[in-house]
Amino acid sequence: MERLNLTNLATLPERWRPLVDPREVSIGVVHLGIGAFHRAHQALYTEKAMAEAGEAGWGICGVTQRSEAVGEALVPQDCLYSVVESSPAGTELHVAGAVREVLFARRQAAELTERIAAPATSVVTLTVTEKGYRYNPVTGELDVGDPEVGADVAGRPPETVLGQLVGGIEARMRAGGPPLTVVCCDNLPSNGPTLRRLVLGYCRLLPGARARAVEDWVEANVTFPATVVDRIVPASTDADRARAAELLGLLDQAAVVTEPFSQWVVEDRFAGPRPAWERAGAELVGDVAPYEEMKLRLLNGSHSALAYLGALAGHDLIAHTVTAPGFTAYVRALMDQDMTPTLSPPAGFDLEAYKTALLGRFANPVLRHRTTQVAMDGTQKLPYRLLAPIAARLAEGAEPRHACLAVAGWMRYVSVRESEKGAPLPLEDPLAERLRALTSGASTAASVVEALLGMREVFPEPLAEDARFRKLLVEDLDALSRKGAGAVVASWPAA
Ligand code: CS2
């Protein structure tokens, strides 16, 4: 089968083709972390924005961090790829045309610096996952002791995202370049202000006068709008690529499969020109805060609960988990009783409809979203998804039982190697070694809880020392190990 590319694009039905002519598009955006999520989210908004505004200057230079696979998939296809939107209601296909270049950061460090410094680049966007920021998820501060950060500061071609970003910003400053907007599109609380703090923290580590000069330039010339991103995009599988090939009649090694839903709320705080994202359906607002906790706690908090408890119970997919006995009632109770009281949604927002829609999105049988994928990097995700709302409820004298069960699920997930059905449970987490060391000698529920609550970069001290929290965790972890997650959730007093 022939590979999708600019030449055979013309053989596809017009309704599938990019909304802009990729040959006419020039680079205006640098994106760090070009995974499936970016390709099915910001890249589509940017393409539509160009089409609606009649602008061709917002093509994307996508940067891959750790593996060359994305470049190997995209470059031979002239950076074209298809997005398959799928649900029981039907399937839509679109060949996306905004990505125009792919760089592999490790080998093309100089090109990346040049791209960020280029006057034609006005916007840098990022999806590098929580751990890519090398910060402490409890304090939100840069981990200044991180050896990779230290090595970048010392002057090697940068391998951390912060090193790459600040390297490009410094080159832009030296070239007398125009202001820049840096748009964090990861699930982090206050993602824009957080990234700004990390960038400034990194600048301060630079040697000599460079520290002050770059810091001052960032303060005066770079803005960091906060954003809330939402679209469920599982890691692509061979089955997804086969599906795309079947539809296209062409091979597409970079295809992504996603759900119909998509949302992007962006704080309107730009230092210079930007794509007309609002014309592509993004919401440009003065303050993203009302959207943020709602999304991070209801969607991502529930997602993590389903991931740990579902994986333990032996379910490979989120969709299988949420439809297993008791799980829908449990997640609904988690959202209603433990999360909702901590939220201040936008005025007039229909929270009930939002929660019901979320349960439908989780149950989408077409998305093969693995529980073990969502379970990854728990130490980076738990603090904002589950622990912050738990602390808020405890402070109000409430007992957030459903959220505590999810945390106990994580504790069990990181301390056993297999699901209740004997499937391997991979422990992928930047703190995996510590998790293993802390839990390997712990044989009772109380000792596992005790060991893990000692991780200060996950559990803030007041929460770790809360006796009610500890008691619930020990009870839940004990029940999970005696009865199994499937049975605990099936008989969970959720209603
Ligand atoms: C998921 C998110 O993998 C995860 O941790 O919870 O990637 C989730 O699918 C997105 O945030 C949905 O917008």
Short mmCIF file of C-alpha atoms and ligand atoms in Angstrom, two decimals, residues 37 130 187 229-233 259 295-296 299-301 303-304 361 369 373-376 381 384-385, ligand 1:
data_model
loop_
_atom_site.label_atom_id
_atom_site.label_comp_id
_atom_site.label_asym_id
_atom_site.label_seq_id
_atom_site.Cartn_x
_atom_site.Cartn_y
_atom_site.Cartn_z
CA PHE A 37 -2.77 14.41 21.85
CA GLU A 130 3.39 16.39 33.91
CA ASN A 187 -2.94 19.03 32.67
CA VAL A 229 -7.41 21.22 27.24
CA ASP A 230 -9.82 18.35 26.87
CA ARG A 231 -9.99 15.49 24.43
CA ILE A 232 -9.49 11.79 25.11
CA VAL A 233 -6.76 10.57 22.76
CA GLU A 259 -13.50 10.86 20.45
CA LYS A 295 -11.93 19.41 34.24
CA LEU A 296 -8.94 18.25 36.28
CA LEU A 299 -12.52 14.15 34.23
CA ASN A 300 -8.94 13.44 35.22
CA GLY A 301 -9.70 12.56 38.86
CA HIS A 303 -10.03 8.78 35.04
CA SER A 304 -7.29 7.98 37.55
CA ARG A 361 -17.22 9.56 27.07
CA HIS A 369 -7.85 3.62 26.11
CA GLN A 373 -1.86 4.19 30.12
CA VAL A 374 -3.91 6.46 32.39
CA ALA A 375 -2.28 4.79 35.43
CA MET A 376 1.19 6.02 34.34
CA LYS A 381 -1.10 13.23 38.70
CA TYR A 384 -3.93 17.79 41.63
CA ARG A 385 -6.52 15.17 40.61
C1 CS2 B 1 -5.78 11.05 31.14
C2 CS2 B 1 -5.73 12.29 30.25
O1 CS2 B 1 -3.81 9.85 30.68
C3 CS2 B 1 -4.41 10.54 31.52
O2 CS2 B 1 -3.93 10.77 32.61
O3 CS2 B 1 -6.53 11.32 32.28
O4 CS2 B 1 -4.78 12.19 29.26
C4 CS2 B 1 -7.13 12.59 29.64
O5 CS2 B 1 -7.46 11.62 28.69
C5 CS2 B 1 -7.18 13.96 29.01
O6 CS2 B 1 -6.80 14.93 29.94
C6 CS2 B 1 -8.59 14.24 28.48
O7 CS2 B 1 -8.74 15.58 28.19
#
